[in-house]
CSV table of C-alpha atoms in Angstrom, one decimal:
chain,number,residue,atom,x,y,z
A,1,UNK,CA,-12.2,8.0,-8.7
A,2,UNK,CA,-10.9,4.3,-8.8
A,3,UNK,CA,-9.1,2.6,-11.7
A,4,UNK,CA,-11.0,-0.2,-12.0
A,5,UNK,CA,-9.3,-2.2,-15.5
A,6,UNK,CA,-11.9,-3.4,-17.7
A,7,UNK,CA,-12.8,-4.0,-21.1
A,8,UNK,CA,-9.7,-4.8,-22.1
A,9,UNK,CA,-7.4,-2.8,-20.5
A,10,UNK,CA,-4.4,-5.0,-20.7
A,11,UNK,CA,-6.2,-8.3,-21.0
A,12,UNK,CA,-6.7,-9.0,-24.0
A,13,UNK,CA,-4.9,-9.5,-27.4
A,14,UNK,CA,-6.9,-6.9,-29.4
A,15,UNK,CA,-6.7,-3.4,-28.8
A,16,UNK,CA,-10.5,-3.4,-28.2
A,17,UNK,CA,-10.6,0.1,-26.2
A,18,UNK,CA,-9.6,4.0,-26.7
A,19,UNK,CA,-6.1,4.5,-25.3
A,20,UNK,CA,-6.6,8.2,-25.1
A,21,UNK,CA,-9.4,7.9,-23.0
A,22,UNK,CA,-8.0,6.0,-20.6
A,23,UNK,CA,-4.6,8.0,-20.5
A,24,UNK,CA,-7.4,11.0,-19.9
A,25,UNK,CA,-9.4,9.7,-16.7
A,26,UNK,CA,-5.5,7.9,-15.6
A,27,UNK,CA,-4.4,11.9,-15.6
A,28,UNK,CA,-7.7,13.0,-14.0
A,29,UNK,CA,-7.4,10.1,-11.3
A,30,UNK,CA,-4.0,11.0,-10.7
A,31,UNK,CA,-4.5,15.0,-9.7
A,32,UNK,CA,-6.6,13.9,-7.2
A,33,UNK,CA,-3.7,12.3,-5.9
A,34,UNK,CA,-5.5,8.6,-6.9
A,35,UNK,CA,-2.5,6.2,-5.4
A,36,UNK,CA,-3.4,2.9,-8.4
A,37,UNK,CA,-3.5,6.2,-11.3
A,38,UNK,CA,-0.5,7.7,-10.2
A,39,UNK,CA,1.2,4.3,-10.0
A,40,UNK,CA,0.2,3.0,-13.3
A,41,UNK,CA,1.0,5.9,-15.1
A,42,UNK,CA,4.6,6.7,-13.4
A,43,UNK,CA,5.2,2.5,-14.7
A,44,UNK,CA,4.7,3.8,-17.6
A,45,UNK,CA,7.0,7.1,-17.5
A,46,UNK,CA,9.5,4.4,-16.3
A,47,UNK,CA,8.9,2.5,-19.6
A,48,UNK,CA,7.4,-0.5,-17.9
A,49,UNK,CA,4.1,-2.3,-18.6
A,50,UNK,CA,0.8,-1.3,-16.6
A,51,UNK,CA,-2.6,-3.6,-16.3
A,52,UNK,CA,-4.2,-0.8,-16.6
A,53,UNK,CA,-4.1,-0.8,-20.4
A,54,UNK,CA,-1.2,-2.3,-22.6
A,55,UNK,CA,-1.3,0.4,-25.0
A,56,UNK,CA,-0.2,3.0,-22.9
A,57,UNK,CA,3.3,2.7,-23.6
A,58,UNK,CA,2.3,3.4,-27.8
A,59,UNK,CA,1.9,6.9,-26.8
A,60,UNK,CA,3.4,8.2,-23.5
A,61,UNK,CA,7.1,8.8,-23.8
A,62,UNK,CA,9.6,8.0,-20.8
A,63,UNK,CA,10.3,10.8,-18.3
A,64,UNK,CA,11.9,9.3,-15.3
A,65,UNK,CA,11.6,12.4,-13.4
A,66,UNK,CA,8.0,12.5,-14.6
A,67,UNK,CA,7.9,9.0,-13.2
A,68,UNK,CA,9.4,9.7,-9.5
A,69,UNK,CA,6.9,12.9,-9.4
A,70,UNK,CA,4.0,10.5,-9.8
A,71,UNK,CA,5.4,7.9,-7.5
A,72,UNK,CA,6.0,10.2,-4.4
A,73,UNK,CA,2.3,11.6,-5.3
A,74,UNK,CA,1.1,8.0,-5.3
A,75,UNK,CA,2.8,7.5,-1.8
A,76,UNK,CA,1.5,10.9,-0.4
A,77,UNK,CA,-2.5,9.6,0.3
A,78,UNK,CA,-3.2,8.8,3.9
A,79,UNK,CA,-6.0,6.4,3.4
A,80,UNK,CA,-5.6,2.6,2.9
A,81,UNK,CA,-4.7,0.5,0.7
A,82,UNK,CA,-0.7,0.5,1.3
A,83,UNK,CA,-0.2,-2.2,-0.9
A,84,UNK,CA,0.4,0.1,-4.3
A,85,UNK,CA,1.8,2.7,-2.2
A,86,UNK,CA,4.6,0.1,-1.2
A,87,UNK,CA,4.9,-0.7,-4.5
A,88,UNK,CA,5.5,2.8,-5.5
A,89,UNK,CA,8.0,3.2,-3.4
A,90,UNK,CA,10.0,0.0,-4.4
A,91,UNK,CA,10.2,1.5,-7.7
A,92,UNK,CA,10.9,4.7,-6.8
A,93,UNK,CA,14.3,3.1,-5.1
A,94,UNK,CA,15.1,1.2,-8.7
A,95,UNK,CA,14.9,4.5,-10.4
A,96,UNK,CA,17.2,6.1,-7.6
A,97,UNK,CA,19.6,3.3,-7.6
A,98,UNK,CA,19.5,3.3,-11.1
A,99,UNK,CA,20.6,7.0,-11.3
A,100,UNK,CA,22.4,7.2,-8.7
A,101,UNK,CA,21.9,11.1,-8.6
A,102,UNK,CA,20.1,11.1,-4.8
A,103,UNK,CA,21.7,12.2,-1.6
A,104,UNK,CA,21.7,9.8,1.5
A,105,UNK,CA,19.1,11.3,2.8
A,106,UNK,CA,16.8,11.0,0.2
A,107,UNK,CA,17.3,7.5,-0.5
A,108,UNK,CA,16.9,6.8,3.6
A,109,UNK,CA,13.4,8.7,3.6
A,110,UNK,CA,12.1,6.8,0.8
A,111,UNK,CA,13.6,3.3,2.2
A,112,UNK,CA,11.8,3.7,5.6
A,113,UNK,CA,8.7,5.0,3.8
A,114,UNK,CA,8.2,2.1,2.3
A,115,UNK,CA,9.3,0.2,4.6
A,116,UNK,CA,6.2,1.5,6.4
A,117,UNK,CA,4.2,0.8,3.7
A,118,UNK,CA,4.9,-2.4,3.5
A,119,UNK,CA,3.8,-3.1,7.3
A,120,UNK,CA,0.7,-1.5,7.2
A,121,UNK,CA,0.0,-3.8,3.8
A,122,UNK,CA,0.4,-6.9,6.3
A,123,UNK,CA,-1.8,-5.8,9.0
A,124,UNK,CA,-4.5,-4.5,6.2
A,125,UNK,CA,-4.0,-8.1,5.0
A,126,UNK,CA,-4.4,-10.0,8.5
A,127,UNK,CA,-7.4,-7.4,8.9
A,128,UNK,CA,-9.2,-8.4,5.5
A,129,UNK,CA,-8.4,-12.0,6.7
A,130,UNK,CA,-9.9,-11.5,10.4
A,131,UNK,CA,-12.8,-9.9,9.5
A,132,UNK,CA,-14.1,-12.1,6.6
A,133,UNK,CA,-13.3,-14.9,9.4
A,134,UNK,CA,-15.8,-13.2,11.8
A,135,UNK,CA,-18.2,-12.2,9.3
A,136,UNK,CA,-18.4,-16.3,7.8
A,137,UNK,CA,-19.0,-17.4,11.5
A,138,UNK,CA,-21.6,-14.6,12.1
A,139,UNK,CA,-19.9,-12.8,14.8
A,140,UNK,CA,-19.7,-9.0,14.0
A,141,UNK,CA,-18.4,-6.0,14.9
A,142,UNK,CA,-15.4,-6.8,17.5
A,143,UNK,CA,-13.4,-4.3,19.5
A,144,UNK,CA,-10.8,-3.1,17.7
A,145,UNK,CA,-12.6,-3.1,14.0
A,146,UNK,CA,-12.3,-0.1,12.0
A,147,UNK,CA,-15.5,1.2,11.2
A,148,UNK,CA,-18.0,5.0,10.2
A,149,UNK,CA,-20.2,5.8,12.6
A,150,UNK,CA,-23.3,8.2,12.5
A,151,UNK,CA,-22.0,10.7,14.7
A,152,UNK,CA,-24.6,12.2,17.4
A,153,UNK,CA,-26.9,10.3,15.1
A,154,UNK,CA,-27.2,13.7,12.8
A,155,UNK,CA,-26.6,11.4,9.6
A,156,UNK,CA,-22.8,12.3,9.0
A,157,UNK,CA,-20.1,9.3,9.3
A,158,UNK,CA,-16.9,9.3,10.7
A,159,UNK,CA,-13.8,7.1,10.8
A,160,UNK,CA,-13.2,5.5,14.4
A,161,UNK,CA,-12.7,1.7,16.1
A,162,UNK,CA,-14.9,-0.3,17.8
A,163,UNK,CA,-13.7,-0.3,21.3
A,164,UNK,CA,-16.6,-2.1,23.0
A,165,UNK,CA,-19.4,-4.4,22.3
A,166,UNK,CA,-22.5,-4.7,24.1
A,167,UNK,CA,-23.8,-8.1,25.7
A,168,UNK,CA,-26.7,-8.7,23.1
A,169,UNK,CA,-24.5,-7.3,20.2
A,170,UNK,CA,-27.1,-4.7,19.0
A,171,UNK,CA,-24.6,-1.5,20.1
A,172,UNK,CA,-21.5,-0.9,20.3
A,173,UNK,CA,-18.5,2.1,21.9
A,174,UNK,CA,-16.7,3.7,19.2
A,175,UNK,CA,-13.6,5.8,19.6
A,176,UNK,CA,-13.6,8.2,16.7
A,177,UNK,CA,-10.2,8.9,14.9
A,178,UNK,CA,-10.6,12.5,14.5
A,179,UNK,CA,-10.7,14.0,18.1
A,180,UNK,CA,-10.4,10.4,20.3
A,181,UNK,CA,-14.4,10.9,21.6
A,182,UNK,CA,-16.3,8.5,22.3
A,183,UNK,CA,-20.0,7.2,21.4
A,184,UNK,CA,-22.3,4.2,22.1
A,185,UNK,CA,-24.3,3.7,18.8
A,186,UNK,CA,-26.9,0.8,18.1
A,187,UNK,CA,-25.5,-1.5,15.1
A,188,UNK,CA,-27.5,0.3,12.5
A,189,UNK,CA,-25.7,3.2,12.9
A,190,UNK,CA,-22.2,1.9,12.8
A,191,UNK,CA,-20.5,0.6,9.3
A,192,UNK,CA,-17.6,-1.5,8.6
A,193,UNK,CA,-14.6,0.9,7.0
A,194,UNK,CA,-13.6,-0.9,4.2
A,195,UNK,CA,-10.2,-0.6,2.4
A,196,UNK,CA,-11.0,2.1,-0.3
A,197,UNK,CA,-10.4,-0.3,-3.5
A,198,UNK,CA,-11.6,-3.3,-2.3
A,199,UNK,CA,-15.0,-5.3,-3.0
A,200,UNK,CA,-17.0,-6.3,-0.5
A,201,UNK,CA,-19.1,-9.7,-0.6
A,202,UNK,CA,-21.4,-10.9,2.3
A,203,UNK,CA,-18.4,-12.9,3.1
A,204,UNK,CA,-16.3,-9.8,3.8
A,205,UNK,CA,-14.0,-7.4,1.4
A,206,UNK,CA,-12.4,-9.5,-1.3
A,207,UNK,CA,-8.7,-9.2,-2.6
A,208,UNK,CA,-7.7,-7.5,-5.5
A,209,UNK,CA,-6.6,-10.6,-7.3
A,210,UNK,CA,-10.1,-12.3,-6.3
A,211,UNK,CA,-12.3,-9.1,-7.5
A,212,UNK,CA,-10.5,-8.9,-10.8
A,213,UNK,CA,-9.8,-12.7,-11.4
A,214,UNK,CA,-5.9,-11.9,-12.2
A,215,UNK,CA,-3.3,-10.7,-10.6
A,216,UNK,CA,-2.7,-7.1,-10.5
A,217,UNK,CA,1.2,-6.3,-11.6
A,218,UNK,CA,1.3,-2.9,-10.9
A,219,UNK,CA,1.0,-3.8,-7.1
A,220,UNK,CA,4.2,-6.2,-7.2
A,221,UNK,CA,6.4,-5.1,-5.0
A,222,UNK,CA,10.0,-5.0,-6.6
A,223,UNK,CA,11.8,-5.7,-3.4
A,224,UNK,CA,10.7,-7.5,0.1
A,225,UNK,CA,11.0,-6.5,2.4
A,226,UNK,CA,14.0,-7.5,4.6
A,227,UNK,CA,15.8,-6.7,0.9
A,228,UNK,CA,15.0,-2.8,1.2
A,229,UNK,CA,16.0,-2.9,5.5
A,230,UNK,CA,19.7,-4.1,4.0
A,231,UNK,CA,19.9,-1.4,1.9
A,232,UNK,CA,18.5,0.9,4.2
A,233,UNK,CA,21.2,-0.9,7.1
A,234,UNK,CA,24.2,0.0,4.8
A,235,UNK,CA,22.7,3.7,4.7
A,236,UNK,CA,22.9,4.3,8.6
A,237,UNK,CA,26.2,2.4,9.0
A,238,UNK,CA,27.4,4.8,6.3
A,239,UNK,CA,26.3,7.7,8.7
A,240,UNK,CA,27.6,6.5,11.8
A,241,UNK,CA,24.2,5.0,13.3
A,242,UNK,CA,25.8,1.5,14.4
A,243,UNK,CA,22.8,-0.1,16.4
A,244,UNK,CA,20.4,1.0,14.1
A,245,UNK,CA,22.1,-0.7,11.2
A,246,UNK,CA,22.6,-3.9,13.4
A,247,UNK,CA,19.4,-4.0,14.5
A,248,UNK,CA,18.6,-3.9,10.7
A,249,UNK,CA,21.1,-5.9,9.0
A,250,UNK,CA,19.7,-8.4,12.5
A,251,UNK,CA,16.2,-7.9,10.4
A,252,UNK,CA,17.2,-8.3,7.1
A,253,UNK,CA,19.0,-11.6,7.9
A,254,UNK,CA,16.3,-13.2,9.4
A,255,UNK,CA,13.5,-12.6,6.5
A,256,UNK,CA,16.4,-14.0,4.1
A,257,UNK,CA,16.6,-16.9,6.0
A,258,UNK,CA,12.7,-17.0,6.6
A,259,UNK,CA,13.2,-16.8,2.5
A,260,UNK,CA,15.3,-19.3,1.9
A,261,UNK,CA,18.2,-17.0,0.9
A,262,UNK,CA,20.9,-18.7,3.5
A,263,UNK,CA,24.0,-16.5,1.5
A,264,UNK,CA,22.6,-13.2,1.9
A,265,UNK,CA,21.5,-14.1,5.6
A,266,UNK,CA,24.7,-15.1,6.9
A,267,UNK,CA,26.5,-11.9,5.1
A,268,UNK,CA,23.6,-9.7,7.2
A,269,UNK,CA,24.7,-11.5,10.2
A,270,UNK,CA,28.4,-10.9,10.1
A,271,UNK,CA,27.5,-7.4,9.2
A,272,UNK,CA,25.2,-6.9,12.6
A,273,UNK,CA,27.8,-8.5,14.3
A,274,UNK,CA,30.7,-6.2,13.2
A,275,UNK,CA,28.6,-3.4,14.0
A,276,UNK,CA,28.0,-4.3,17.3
A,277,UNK,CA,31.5,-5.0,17.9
């Protein structure tokens, strides 16, 4: 199930929708390990606001370790979108700074999971971007798309990339994800493999901001990126990995700059350099 917020939930002044009901299907979303449920309901744990519904907090009490349960469940799904699942994990590193209870290692999983996250948000971004681009100008399927194909045409799709496209553009090779085979399909039997939340116009999938018409908080991210690979850099310095901390710190530095933040970029640049003695 998606959480799709509606009627009300968190948009307007008037409590115009039944709060238990939506703390129901948010608990029934989220044991099926529903990334936006389990996100929206561990903000909530956490004592924070959620677009989901703004009522939420009237009746859920705050468990922090309620909170990081649901967080780590909303980072566990493999499927896209890594957007909330990066957002997740930001606050999940709040609520272990904040308590400062979690060993090294726990904190450096989390930091480099997120970290992850947070790449695979930008190329699922560049991706939305790309293929609405070919799909305004008319151009298809491309090698390298990520699409379903009807396998051995028995009427059952599966998850693969387009690796080639014929002359005429009425077929196309696909590599499928599960065992690396490969199959030439005609067009009608090959799909575009949309980002599971996301609405798809003729023009190609839309944003979340765009299909709701308002920005969705819950999918903020608390940190950027080059913030968490400075935290993560004073980690493996800690534990004796020099060049990996440099080559972080190195990182960190230059998305501050890119950022405008000239003081912390010249204090992640004396770092690196230290390190690398």
């Amino acid at each position: 199930p998606e959480i799709v917020p509606d009627n009300g939930f968190g948009r307007n002044d008037k409590p115009d929708h039944d709060v238990f009901s939506v703390l129901f299907h948010l608990c029934h979303a989220s044991s099926f390990y529903n990334t936006p449920a389990c996100l929206a309901l561990a903000r909530v744990r956490a004592g924070l606001d959620t677009t989901v519904s703004d009522l939420l907090k009237s009746i859920v009490p705050v468990d922090f370790d309620s909170s990081k349960d649901l967080l780590q469940r909303a980072m566990d799904p493999i499927r896209p979108p890594s957007g909330p699942k990066a957002a997740a994990g930001c606050l999940l590193v709040q609520i272990l700074e904040d308590e400062n209870t979690a060993t090294d290692e726990t904190m450096m999983n989390v930091l480099e999971e997120t970290l992850d996250f947070m790449d695979m948000m930008d190329e699922e971004a560049a991706e939305v971007v790309a293929q609405r681009e070919r799909n305004t100008k008319g151009k298809g399927f491309q090698p390298g798309d990520k699409v379903e194909a009807n396998y051995a045409l028995e009427g059952t799709y599966y998850s693969g990339v387009i690796v080639e496209v014929s002359d005429d553009g009425k077929s196309a090779v696909v590599k499928y994800d599960d065992d690396g085979s490969i199959e030439s399909l005609t067009l009608d039997n090959i799909r575009s493999l949309e980002v599971a939340t996301q609405t798809v116009t003729k023009d190609g999938p839309m944003s979340d901001s765009e299909a709701l018409g308002f920005e969705n908080m819950d999918e903020k991210c608390l940190f950027e990126a080059y913030q968490l690979k400075a935290k993560l850099a004073e980690l493996k310095s800690k534990h004796g990995q020099e060049m990996e901390a440099a080559r972080l710190f190195e990182e960190a530095a230059d998305g501050a700059m890119n950022d405008g933040k000239m003081k912390s970029a010249s204090q992640w640049s004396i770092r690196a350099a230290e390190l690398q003695g």
